[in-house]
Amino acid sequence: MTRSMALPFPDIGSAIFTLPAVHVGGLTLGPFPLRWYALAYIAGILLGWRYALGLVRNDKLWRGQPPAATAVQIDDLILWLTLGVIVGGRVGYLLFYMLPLAEGRQVLAADPMEALRLWHGGMSFHGGAIGVTVAMIVFAARNRLNLLSLADMVAACTPIGLMFGRLANFINGELWGRVTTAPWGMVFCSPAIATGPDGECIAGYQPRHPSQLYEAALEGLILFLILRLATHRGGWLARRGTVTGLFLLGYGAFRIALENVRMPDAGLRDLPLGLTVGMMLSAPMVAAGAVLLWRGLRPSAPPVADAA
């Protein structure tokens, strides 16, 4: 496919709007841009919070078992999860995608504060997932909640944030796919994302898979609907660990499949056996999900209400 036949990339800037700088004496604060990626985080957290409240307030979904948490506890949990996503996501990016590269190590050695500059980009889903897991473990222990039940509730809400995050990736013109001849191939180039030193687009001018939209659809919308069927039709919230297992298995399988059309990060494109970092980090999720599903759905472990 030629560039002229490819779908045009929408020329949308990464910032929705920018508040002007404020001058206080000799101090200048700002300007303050509100970016699509920040809005995606806000929307995912707020909608996930409301969805979680709906889950715990619907006694029918728990089939005689106590809900994972109270509404008040969920309000507190949101802060813990937000910190887990941000800290874990950034640390994961540094460990999985930056430190393995000589260029990344040089950047951090020259300016260690770059590790804290989240607005420069660089968040890892798998790191965020680890951060959220740690936050849930600590929160469950402090509040004497059942960890698997809490994880099931959080897992059911997670695809909401994933969908908004991938849509923001698309608007930002980042994490684009591999070159394709498909009729929906897209050239990821516009004045808003021309970030090269000479104003060129780093994705090049060949049509590529809009893999961010594939991920928004599969890891976001489709996975959300699958989990909703499990929680609202299958009664799986009464089988602790099963919703978490389904999420891990579903996300891992979708991510591994989509890695075949998503362009790997520069410097991480020649791994053995055609693997990518995303594939290797997602494989343990599939295995863990399968174990949790087997454990929760086996005939010898029917849902039983208890005091935990």
PDB file of C-alpha atoms in Angstrom:
ATOM      1  CA  MET A   1       0.000   0.000   0.000  1.00  0.00           C
ATOM      2  CA  THR A   2       1.278   3.469  -0.832  1.00  0.00           C
ATOM      3  CA  ARG A   3       1.159   6.397   1.562  1.00  0.00           C
ATOM      4  CA  SER A   4      -1.511   8.107  -0.551  1.00  0.00           C
ATOM      5  CA  MET A   5      -3.844   5.101  -0.085  1.00  0.00           C
ATOM      6  CA  ALA A   6      -3.391   4.859   3.689  1.00  0.00           C
ATOM      7  CA  LEU A   7      -5.823   6.246   6.230  1.00  0.00           C
ATOM      8  CA  PRO A   8      -4.832   9.720   7.443  1.00  0.00           C
ATOM      9  CA  PHE A   9      -3.728  10.093  11.032  1.00  0.00           C
ATOM     10  CA  PRO A  10      -5.835  12.696  12.860  1.00  0.00           C
ATOM     11  CA  ASP A  11      -3.866  15.820  13.658  1.00  0.00           C
ATOM     12  CA  ILE A  12      -4.688  16.014  17.368  1.00  0.00           C
ATOM     13  CA  GLY A  13      -2.175  17.492  19.759  1.00  0.00           C
ATOM     14  CA  SER A  14      -1.166  15.646  22.913  1.00  0.00           C
ATOM     15  CA  ALA A  15      -2.568  18.498  25.046  1.00  0.00           C
ATOM     16  CA  ILE A  16      -6.299  19.194  25.204  1.00  0.00           C
ATOM     17  CA  PHE A  17      -5.704  22.745  26.382  1.00  0.00           C
ATOM     18  CA  THR A  18      -3.041  24.669  28.240  1.00  0.00           C
ATOM     19  CA  LEU A  19      -3.512  26.978  31.182  1.00  0.00           C
ATOM     20  CA  PRO A  20      -1.261  30.026  30.845  1.00  0.00           C
ATOM     21  CA  ALA A  21       1.668  30.621  33.141  1.00  0.00           C
ATOM     22  CA  VAL A  22       1.099  32.495  36.364  1.00  0.00           C
ATOM     23  CA  HIS A  23       3.634  35.123  37.458  1.00  0.00           C
ATOM     24  CA  VAL A  24       3.958  35.654  41.209  1.00  0.00           C
ATOM     25  CA  GLY A  25       6.633  38.205  41.956  1.00  0.00           C
ATOM     26  CA  GLY A  26       9.782  36.880  40.337  1.00  0.00           C
ATOM     27  CA  LEU A  27       8.408  33.320  40.194  1.00  0.00           C
ATOM     28  CA  THR A  28       6.749  31.853  37.115  1.00  0.00           C
ATOM     29  CA  LEU A  29       4.434  28.871  37.509  1.00  0.00           C
ATOM     30  CA  GLY A  30       3.331  26.992  34.406  1.00  0.00           C
ATOM     31  CA  PRO A  31       2.137  26.840  31.752  1.00  0.00           C
ATOM     32  CA  PHE A  32       0.019  23.826  32.707  1.00  0.00           C
ATOM     33  CA  PRO A  33      -1.108  21.582  29.819  1.00  0.00           C
ATOM     34  CA  LEU A  34      -3.906  19.060  30.316  1.00  0.00           C
ATOM     35  CA  ARG A  35      -2.861  16.078  28.212  1.00  0.00           C
ATOM     36  CA  TRP A  36      -4.980  13.284  26.774  1.00  0.00           C
ATOM     37  CA  TYR A  37      -2.918  10.706  28.634  1.00  0.00           C
ATOM     38  CA  ALA A  38      -3.629  12.400  31.965  1.00  0.00           C
ATOM     39  CA  LEU A  39      -7.327  12.581  31.082  1.00  0.00           C
ATOM     40  CA  ALA A  40      -7.261   8.847  30.278  1.00  0.00           C
ATOM     41  CA  TYR A  41      -5.899   8.101  33.758  1.00  0.00           C
ATOM     42  CA  ILE A  42      -8.504  10.331  35.385  1.00  0.00           C
ATOM     43  CA  ALA A  43     -11.380   8.805  33.389  1.00  0.00           C
ATOM     44  CA  GLY A  44     -10.191   5.250  34.033  1.00  0.00           C
ATOM     45  CA  ILE A  45      -9.848   5.814  37.776  1.00  0.00           C
ATOM     46  CA  LEU A  46     -13.181   7.618  38.203  1.00  0.00           C
ATOM     47  CA  LEU A  47     -15.218   5.217  36.072  1.00  0.00           C
ATOM     48  CA  GLY A  48     -13.491   2.199  37.605  1.00  0.00           C
ATOM     49  CA  TRP A  49     -14.273   3.543  41.078  1.00  0.00           C
ATOM     50  CA  ARG A  50     -17.957   3.976  40.222  1.00  0.00           C
ATOM     51  CA  TYR A  51     -18.117   0.515  38.646  1.00  0.00           C
ATOM     52  CA  ALA A  52     -16.521  -1.065  41.729  1.00  0.00           C
ATOM     53  CA  LEU A  53     -19.099   0.623  43.954  1.00  0.00           C
ATOM     54  CA  GLY A  54     -21.841  -0.838  41.781  1.00  0.00           C
ATOM     55  CA  LEU A  55     -20.353  -4.314  42.160  1.00  0.00           C
ATOM     56  CA  VAL A  56     -20.156  -4.291  45.952  1.00  0.00           C
ATOM     57  CA  ARG A  57     -23.643  -2.793  46.297  1.00  0.00           C
ATOM     58  CA  ASN A  58     -25.223  -5.568  44.243  1.00  0.00           C
ATOM     59  CA  ASP A  59     -25.629  -8.437  46.709  1.00  0.00           C
ATOM     60  CA  LYS A  60     -26.914 -10.783  43.992  1.00  0.00           C
ATOM     61  CA  LEU A  61     -23.489 -10.829  42.344  1.00  0.00           C
ATOM     62  CA  TRP A  62     -21.854 -12.283  45.466  1.00  0.00           C
ATOM     63  CA  ARG A  63     -24.397 -15.103  45.947  1.00  0.00           C
ATOM     64  CA  GLY A  64     -24.336 -15.214  49.707  1.00  0.00           C
ATOM     65  CA  GLN A  65     -20.710 -14.250  50.203  1.00  0.00           C
ATOM     66  CA  PRO A  66     -19.751 -10.879  51.668  1.00  0.00           C
ATOM     67  CA  PRO A  67     -18.671  -8.297  49.065  1.00  0.00           C
ATOM     68  CA  ALA A  68     -14.956  -7.738  48.606  1.00  0.00           C
ATOM     69  CA  ALA A  69     -15.055  -4.423  50.479  1.00  0.00           C
ATOM     70  CA  THR A  70     -17.401  -1.740  51.743  1.00  0.00           C
ATOM     71  CA  ALA A  71     -18.085   1.456  49.809  1.00  0.00           C
ATOM     72  CA  VAL A  72     -15.972   3.414  52.307  1.00  0.00           C
ATOM     73  CA  GLN A  73     -13.072   0.977  51.920  1.00  0.00           C
ATOM     74  CA  ILE A  74     -13.253   1.303  48.126  1.00  0.00           C
ATOM     75  CA  ASP A  75     -12.918   5.078  48.481  1.00  0.00           C
ATOM     76  CA  ASP A  76      -9.674   4.489  50.382  1.00  0.00           C
ATOM     77  CA  LEU A  77      -8.534   1.734  48.016  1.00  0.00           C
ATOM     78  CA  ILE A  78      -8.636   4.074  45.005  1.00  0.00           C
ATOM     79  CA  LEU A  79      -5.710   6.105  46.371  1.00  0.00           C
ATOM     80  CA  TRP A  80      -3.674   2.961  46.996  1.00  0.00           C
ATOM     81  CA  LEU A  81      -4.351   1.660  43.488  1.00  0.00           C
ATOM     82  CA  THR A  82      -3.551   5.010  41.873  1.00  0.00           C
ATOM     83  CA  LEU A  83      -0.178   5.103  43.606  1.00  0.00           C
ATOM     84  CA  GLY A  84       0.426   1.485  42.611  1.00  0.00           C
ATOM     85  CA  VAL A  85      -0.325   2.222  38.952  1.00  0.00           C
ATOM     86  CA  ILE A  86       1.890   5.326  38.793  1.00  0.00           C
ATOM     87  CA  VAL A  87       4.854   4.076  40.821  1.00  0.00           C
ATOM     88  CA  GLY A  88       4.725   0.536  39.450  1.00  0.00           C
ATOM     89  CA  GLY A  89       4.158   1.709  35.888  1.00  0.00           C
ATOM     90  CA  ARG A  90       7.149   4.030  35.953  1.00  0.00           C
ATOM     91  CA  VAL A  91       9.485   1.622  37.749  1.00  0.00           C
ATOM     92  CA  GLY A  92       8.417  -1.129  35.363  1.00  0.00           C
ATOM     93  CA  TYR A  93       9.222   1.045  32.358  1.00  0.00           C
ATOM     94  CA  LEU A  94      12.675   1.798  33.752  1.00  0.00           C
ATOM     95  CA  LEU A  95      13.385  -1.875  34.500  1.00  0.00           C
ATOM     96  CA  PHE A  96      11.848  -3.491  31.415  1.00  0.00           C
ATOM     97  CA  TYR A  97      12.376  -0.941  28.657  1.00  0.00           C
ATOM     98  CA  MET A  98      15.006   1.618  29.657  1.00  0.00           C
ATOM     99  CA  LEU A  99      17.729   0.003  31.743  1.00  0.00           C
ATOM    100  CA  PRO A 100      18.231  -2.941  29.326  1.00  0.00           C
ATOM    101  CA  LEU A 101      19.355  -0.433  26.673  1.00  0.00           C
ATOM    102  CA  ALA A 102      22.740   1.287  26.696  1.00  0.00           C
ATOM    103  CA  GLU A 103      21.103   4.507  25.529  1.00  0.00           C
ATOM    104  CA  GLY A 104      18.606   4.369  28.384  1.00  0.00           C
ATOM    105  CA  ARG A 105      21.333   3.774  30.955  1.00  0.00           C
ATOM    106  CA  GLN A 106      23.293   6.718  29.563  1.00  0.00           C
ATOM    107  CA  VAL A 107      20.276   9.011  29.867  1.00  0.00           C
ATOM    108  CA  LEU A 108      19.723   8.031  33.501  1.00  0.00           C
ATOM    109  CA  ALA A 109      23.428   8.282  34.335  1.00  0.00           C
ATOM    110  CA  ALA A 110      23.598  11.787  32.878  1.00  0.00           C
ATOM    111  CA  ASP A 111      20.374  12.915  34.565  1.00  0.00           C
ATOM    112  CA  PRO A 112      18.976  10.607  37.280  1.00  0.00           C
ATOM    113  CA  MET A 113      15.985  12.921  37.719  1.00  0.00           C
ATOM    114  CA  GLU A 114      14.737  11.735  34.328  1.00  0.00           C
ATOM    115  CA  ALA A 115      13.398   8.691  36.168  1.00  0.00           C
ATOM    116  CA  LEU A 116      10.830  10.967  37.846  1.00  0.00           C
ATOM    117  CA  ARG A 117       9.747  12.941  34.780  1.00  0.00           C
ATOM    118  CA  LEU A 118       6.532  11.108  34.008  1.00  0.00           C
ATOM    119  CA  TRP A 119       5.465  13.839  31.577  1.00  0.00           C
ATOM    120  CA  HIS A 120       8.270  12.759  29.253  1.00  0.00           C
ATOM    121  CA  GLY A 121       6.420   9.473  28.739  1.00  0.00           C
ATOM    122  CA  GLY A 122       7.268   5.937  29.688  1.00  0.00           C
ATOM    123  CA  MET A 123       4.815   3.772  31.643  1.00  0.00           C
ATOM    124  CA  SER A 124       4.625  -0.011  31.642  1.00  0.00           C
ATOM    125  CA  PHE A 125       1.338  -1.891  32.043  1.00  0.00           C
ATOM    126  CA  HIS A 126       3.097  -4.894  33.540  1.00  0.00           C
ATOM    127  CA  GLY A 127       4.911  -2.677  36.029  1.00  0.00           C
ATOM    128  CA  GLY A 128       1.623  -1.017  36.899  1.00  0.00           C
ATOM    129  CA  ALA A 129       0.038  -4.443  37.395  1.00  0.00           C
ATOM    130  CA  ILE A 130       2.800  -5.375  39.844  1.00  0.00           C
ATOM    131  CA  GLY A 131       2.340  -2.064  41.653  1.00  0.00           C
ATOM    132  CA  VAL A 132      -1.413  -2.617  41.918  1.00  0.00           C
ATOM    133  CA  THR A 133      -0.826  -6.153  43.224  1.00  0.00           C
ATOM    134  CA  VAL A 134       1.466  -4.871  45.968  1.00  0.00           C
ATOM    135  CA  ALA A 135      -1.063  -2.158  46.852  1.00  0.00           C
ATOM    136  CA  MET A 136      -3.879  -4.730  47.087  1.00  0.00           C
ATOM    137  CA  ILE A 137      -1.814  -7.072  49.251  1.00  0.00           C
ATOM    138  CA  VAL A 138      -1.007  -4.313  51.746  1.00  0.00           C
ATOM    139  CA  PHE A 139      -4.534  -2.890  51.702  1.00  0.00           C
ATOM    140  CA  ALA A 140      -6.153  -6.304  52.177  1.00  0.00           C
ATOM    141  CA  ALA A 141      -3.839  -7.103  55.096  1.00  0.00           C
ATOM    142  CA  ARG A 142      -4.430  -3.742  56.804  1.00  0.00           C
ATOM    143  CA  ASN A 143      -8.201  -4.016  56.432  1.00  0.00           C
ATOM    144  CA  ARG A 144      -8.493  -7.784  56.970  1.00  0.00           C
ATOM    145  CA  LEU A 145     -10.070  -8.366  53.564  1.00  0.00           C
ATOM    146  CA  ASN A 146      -9.906 -11.473  51.418  1.00  0.00           C
ATOM    147  CA  LEU A 147      -7.177 -10.768  48.863  1.00  0.00           C
ATOM    148  CA  LEU A 148      -8.594 -12.885  46.027  1.00  0.00           C
ATOM    149  CA  SER A 149     -12.053 -11.381  46.425  1.00  0.00           C
ATOM    150  CA  LEU A 150     -10.561  -7.894  46.380  1.00  0.00           C
ATOM    151  CA  ALA A 151      -8.496  -8.756  43.306  1.00  0.00           C
ATOM    152  CA  ASP A 152     -11.609 -10.055  41.528  1.00  0.00           C
ATOM    153  CA  MET A 153     -13.366  -6.736  42.043  1.00  0.00           C
ATOM    154  CA  VAL A 154     -10.351  -4.739  40.831  1.00  0.00           C
ATOM    155  CA  ALA A 155      -9.838  -7.031  37.829  1.00  0.00           C
ATOM    156  CA  ALA A 156     -13.426  -6.512  36.688  1.00  0.00           C
ATOM    157  CA  CYS A 157     -12.825  -2.746  36.566  1.00  0.00           C
ATOM    158  CA  THR A 158      -9.331  -2.702  35.058  1.00  0.00           C
ATOM    159  CA  PRO A 159     -10.241  -2.957  31.327  1.00  0.00           C
ATOM    160  CA  ILE A 160     -11.972   0.427  31.614  1.00  0.00           C
ATOM    161  CA  GLY A 161      -8.669   2.141  32.309  1.00  0.00           C
ATOM    162  CA  LEU A 162      -6.861   0.024  29.726  1.00  0.00           C
ATOM    163  CA  MET A 163      -9.242   1.131  26.983  1.00  0.00           C
ATOM    164  CA  PHE A 164      -8.835   4.832  27.748  1.00  0.00           C
ATOM    165  CA  GLY A 165      -5.069   4.455  28.040  1.00  0.00           C
ATOM    166  CA  ARG A 166      -4.752   2.826  24.616  1.00  0.00           C
ATOM    167  CA  LEU A 167      -6.983   5.476  23.038  1.00  0.00           C
ATOM    168  CA  ALA A 168      -4.651   8.112  24.502  1.00  0.00           C
ATOM    169  CA  ASN A 169      -1.664   6.222  23.043  1.00  0.00           C
ATOM    170  CA  PHE A 170      -3.339   6.464  19.651  1.00  0.00           C
ATOM    171  CA  ILE A 171      -4.040  10.190  19.942  1.00  0.00           C
ATOM    172  CA  ASN A 172      -0.421  10.764  21.000  1.00  0.00           C
ATOM    173  CA  GLY A 173       0.799   8.826  17.949  1.00  0.00           C
ATOM    174  CA  GLU A 174       2.870   6.426  20.070  1.00  0.00           C
ATOM    175  CA  LEU A 175       3.206   2.641  20.344  1.00  0.00           C
ATOM    176  CA  TRP A 176       2.225   2.275  16.706  1.00  0.00           C
ATOM    177  CA  GLY A 177       2.107  -1.038  14.888  1.00  0.00           C
ATOM    178  CA  ARG A 178       4.220  -2.776  12.305  1.00  0.00           C
ATOM    179  CA  VAL A 179       4.145  -1.953   8.606  1.00  0.00           C
ATOM    180  CA  THR A 180       1.076  -3.363   6.870  1.00  0.00           C
ATOM    181  CA  THR A 181      -0.629  -3.562   3.485  1.00  0.00           C
ATOM    182  CA  ALA A 182      -4.088  -3.829   5.092  1.00  0.00           C
ATOM    183  CA  PRO A 183      -6.591  -1.288   3.774  1.00  0.00           C
ATOM    184  CA  TRP A 184      -6.899   0.249   7.250  1.00  0.00           C
ATOM    185  CA  GLY A 185      -3.149   0.866   7.525  1.00  0.00           C
ATOM    186  CA  MET A 186      -2.302   4.325   8.824  1.00  0.00           C
ATOM    187  CA  VAL A 187       0.687   6.619   8.420  1.00  0.00           C
ATOM    188  CA  PHE A 188       1.533   7.886  11.886  1.00  0.00           C
ATOM    189  CA  CYS A 189       2.628  11.326  10.848  1.00  0.00           C
ATOM    190  CA  SER A 190       1.128  14.737  11.495  1.00  0.00           C
ATOM    191  CA  PRO A 191       2.431  18.125  12.645  1.00  0.00           C
ATOM    192  CA  ALA A 192       1.409  17.206  16.205  1.00  0.00           C
ATOM    193  CA  ILE A 193       3.680  14.132  16.361  1.00  0.00           C
ATOM    194  CA  ALA A 194       6.560  15.200  14.102  1.00  0.00           C
ATOM    195  CA  THR A 195       9.157  14.792  16.852  1.00  0.00           C
ATOM    196  CA  GLY A 196      12.297  14.048  14.874  1.00  0.00           C
ATOM    197  CA  PRO A 197      15.240  16.469  14.961  1.00  0.00           C
ATOM    198  CA  ASP A 198      14.372  17.759  11.505  1.00  0.00           C
ATOM    199  CA  GLY A 199      10.617  17.731  11.988  1.00  0.00           C
ATOM    200  CA  GLU A 200      10.188  14.263  10.534  1.00  0.00           C
ATOM    201  CA  CYS A 201       7.948  11.557  11.949  1.00  0.00           C
ATOM    202  CA  ILE A 202       9.877   8.836  13.749  1.00  0.00           C
ATOM    203  CA  ALA A 203       7.340   6.197  12.700  1.00  0.00           C
ATOM    204  CA  GLY A 204       8.258   6.833   9.077  1.00  0.00           C
ATOM    205  CA  TYR A 205       5.876   7.237   6.181  1.00  0.00           C
ATOM    206  CA  GLN A 206       4.779   3.662   5.564  1.00  0.00           C
ATOM    207  CA  PRO A 207       1.250   2.552   6.532  1.00  0.00           C
ATOM    208  CA  ARG A 208       1.218   0.753   9.862  1.00  0.00           C
ATOM    209  CA  HIS A 209      -1.253  -1.193  11.962  1.00  0.00           C
ATOM    210  CA  PRO A 210      -3.168   1.114  14.347  1.00  0.00           C
ATOM    211  CA  SER A 211      -2.324  -1.388  17.058  1.00  0.00           C
ATOM    212  CA  GLN A 212      -3.344   0.999  19.827  1.00  0.00           C
ATOM    213  CA  LEU A 213      -6.942   0.737  18.593  1.00  0.00           C
ATOM    214  CA  TYR A 214      -6.699  -3.063  18.445  1.00  0.00           C
ATOM    215  CA  GLU A 215      -5.549  -3.043  22.076  1.00  0.00           C
ATOM    216  CA  ALA A 216      -8.271  -0.597  23.124  1.00  0.00           C
ATOM    217  CA  ALA A 217     -10.843  -2.934  21.577  1.00  0.00           C
ATOM    218  CA  LEU A 218      -9.504  -6.296  22.789  1.00  0.00           C
ATOM    219  CA  GLU A 219      -7.746  -5.509  26.089  1.00  0.00           C
ATOM    220  CA  GLY A 220     -10.334  -2.857  26.891  1.00  0.00           C
ATOM    221  CA  LEU A 221     -13.870  -3.224  25.549  1.00  0.00           C
ATOM    222  CA  ILE A 222     -13.964  -6.959  24.698  1.00  0.00           C
ATOM    223  CA  LEU A 223     -12.194  -8.020  27.891  1.00  0.00           C
ATOM    224  CA  PHE A 224     -14.543  -5.819  29.936  1.00  0.00           C
ATOM    225  CA  LEU A 225     -17.582  -7.490  28.357  1.00  0.00           C
ATOM    226  CA  ILE A 226     -16.146 -10.961  28.957  1.00  0.00           C
ATOM    227  CA  LEU A 227     -15.537 -10.168  32.627  1.00  0.00           C
ATOM    228  CA  ARG A 228     -18.988  -8.626  32.963  1.00  0.00           C
ATOM    229  CA  LEU A 229     -20.555 -11.832  31.696  1.00  0.00           C
ATOM    230  CA  ALA A 230     -18.552 -13.730  34.311  1.00  0.00           C
ATOM    231  CA  THR A 231     -19.579 -11.411  37.150  1.00  0.00           C
ATOM    232  CA  HIS A 232     -23.203 -10.712  36.210  1.00  0.00           C
ATOM    233  CA  ARG A 233     -24.252 -13.951  34.471  1.00  0.00           C
ATOM    234  CA  GLY A 234     -21.838 -16.572  35.748  1.00  0.00           C
ATOM    235  CA  GLY A 235     -21.734 -15.569  39.416  1.00  0.00           C
ATOM    236  CA  TRP A 236     -17.958 -15.831  39.417  1.00  0.00           C
ATOM    237  CA  LEU A 237     -17.509 -13.227  42.145  1.00  0.00           C
ATOM    238  CA  ALA A 238     -18.625 -16.002  44.504  1.00  0.00           C
ATOM    239  CA  ARG A 239     -15.720 -18.176  43.302  1.00  0.00           C
ATOM    240  CA  ARG A 240     -12.733 -16.294  44.607  1.00  0.00           C
ATOM    241  CA  GLY A 241      -9.886 -15.817  42.177  1.00  0.00           C
ATOM    242  CA  THR A 242     -11.793 -16.773  39.037  1.00  0.00           C
ATOM    243  CA  VAL A 243     -12.445 -13.236  37.774  1.00  0.00           C
ATOM    244  CA  THR A 244      -8.797 -12.383  38.413  1.00  0.00           C
ATOM    245  CA  GLY A 245      -7.750 -15.544  36.588  1.00  0.00           C
ATOM    246  CA  LEU A 246      -9.983 -14.745  33.631  1.00  0.00           C
ATOM    247  CA  PHE A 247      -8.564 -11.221  33.441  1.00  0.00           C
ATOM    248  CA  LEU A 248      -4.953 -12.423  33.579  1.00  0.00           C
ATOM    249  CA  LEU A 249      -5.565 -15.133  30.994  1.00  0.00           C
ATOM    250  CA  GLY A 250      -7.578 -12.854  28.711  1.00  0.00           C
ATOM    251  CA  TYR A 251      -5.224  -9.894  28.871  1.00  0.00           C
ATOM    252  CA  GLY A 252      -2.140 -12.063  28.494  1.00  0.00           C
ATOM    253  CA  ALA A 253      -3.548 -13.896  25.472  1.00  0.00           C
ATOM    254  CA  PHE A 254      -4.717 -10.702  23.770  1.00  0.00           C
ATOM    255  CA  ARG A 255      -1.416  -8.939  24.436  1.00  0.00           C
ATOM    256  CA  ILE A 256       0.688 -11.824  23.130  1.00  0.00           C
ATOM    257  CA  ALA A 257      -1.418 -11.999  19.963  1.00  0.00           C
ATOM    258  CA  LEU A 258      -1.280  -8.246  19.375  1.00  0.00           C
ATOM    259  CA  GLU A 259       2.482  -8.107  19.907  1.00  0.00           C
ATOM    260  CA  ASN A 260       2.699  -9.664  16.431  1.00  0.00           C
ATOM    261  CA  VAL A 261       1.335  -6.459  14.896  1.00  0.00           C
ATOM    262  CA  ARG A 262       2.683  -3.944  17.429  1.00  0.00           C
ATOM    263  CA  MET A 263       6.101  -2.440  16.738  1.00  0.00           C
ATOM    264  CA  PRO A 264       8.574  -3.372  19.501  1.00  0.00           C
ATOM    265  CA  ASP A 265      10.516  -0.600  21.200  1.00  0.00           C
ATOM    266  CA  ALA A 266      13.734   0.507  19.503  1.00  0.00           C
ATOM    267  CA  GLY A 267      16.660  -1.610  20.687  1.00  0.00           C
ATOM    268  CA  LEU A 268      14.386  -4.484  21.717  1.00  0.00           C
ATOM    269  CA  ARG A 269      13.464  -5.775  18.260  1.00  0.00           C
ATOM    270  CA  ASP A 270      15.927  -8.635  17.823  1.00  0.00           C
ATOM    271  CA  LEU A 271      15.063 -10.900  20.725  1.00  0.00           C
ATOM    272  CA  PRO A 272      15.362 -14.699  20.290  1.00  0.00           C
ATOM    273  CA  LEU A 273      12.583 -16.693  18.602  1.00  0.00           C
ATOM    274  CA  GLY A 274      10.821 -13.547  17.468  1.00  0.00           C
ATOM    275  CA  LEU A 275       9.746 -12.799  21.026  1.00  0.00           C
ATOM    276  CA  THR A 276       9.057  -9.325  22.369  1.00  0.00           C
ATOM    277  CA  VAL A 277       9.293  -7.925  25.883  1.00  0.00           C
ATOM    278  CA  GLY A 278       5.495  -7.728  25.967  1.00  0.00           C
ATOM    279  CA  MET A 279       5.187 -11.414  25.084  1.00  0.00           C
ATOM    280  CA  MET A 280       7.644 -12.487  27.760  1.00  0.00           C
ATOM    281  CA  LEU A 281       5.966 -10.391  30.445  1.00  0.00           C
ATOM    282  CA  SER A 282       2.489 -11.586  29.438  1.00  0.00           C
ATOM    283  CA  ALA A 283       3.266 -15.317  29.375  1.00  0.00           C
ATOM    284  CA  PRO A 284       3.398 -15.591  33.210  1.00  0.00           C
ATOM    285  CA  MET A 285       0.032 -13.800  33.344  1.00  0.00           C
ATOM    286  CA  VAL A 286      -1.514 -16.488  31.143  1.00  0.00           C
ATOM    287  CA  ALA A 287      -0.057 -19.238  33.334  1.00  0.00           C
ATOM    288  CA  ALA A 288      -1.154 -17.581  36.582  1.00  0.00           C
ATOM    289  CA  GLY A 289      -4.608 -16.943  35.159  1.00  0.00           C
ATOM    290  CA  ALA A 290      -5.016 -20.569  34.127  1.00  0.00           C
ATOM    291  CA  VAL A 291      -4.053 -21.739  37.633  1.00  0.00           C
ATOM    292  CA  LEU A 292      -6.521 -19.378  39.290  1.00  0.00           C
ATOM    293  CA  LEU A 293      -9.308 -20.465  36.941  1.00  0.00           C
ATOM    294  CA  TRP A 294      -8.599 -24.142  37.577  1.00  0.00           C
ATOM    295  CA  ARG A 295      -8.515 -23.539  41.313  1.00  0.00           C
ATOM    296  CA  GLY A 296     -11.730 -21.538  41.410  1.00  0.00           C
ATOM    297  CA  LEU A 297     -13.828 -23.581  38.981  1.00  0.00           C
ATOM    298  CA  ARG A 298     -12.890 -27.121  39.936  1.00  0.00           C
ATOM    299  CA  PRO A 299     -15.910 -29.148  41.155  1.00  0.00           C
ATOM    300  CA  SER A 300     -14.308 -29.784  44.526  1.00  0.00           C
ATOM    301  CA  ALA A 301     -14.284 -26.072  45.340  1.00  0.00           C
ATOM    302  CA  PRO A 302     -17.875 -24.792  45.183  1.00  0.00           C
ATOM    303  CA  PRO A 303     -18.559 -21.200  46.303  1.00  0.00           C
ATOM    304  CA  VAL A 304     -18.897 -21.135  50.070  1.00  0.00           C
ATOM    305  CA  ALA A 305     -19.597 -18.114  52.236  1.00  0.00           C
ATOM    306  CA  ASP A 306     -17.135 -17.498  55.015  1.00  0.00           C
ATOM    307  CA  ALA A 307     -16.095 -14.743  57.344  1.00  0.00           C
ATOM    308  CA  ALA A 308     -12.942 -13.761  55.479  1.00  0.00           C
TER     309      ALA A 308
END
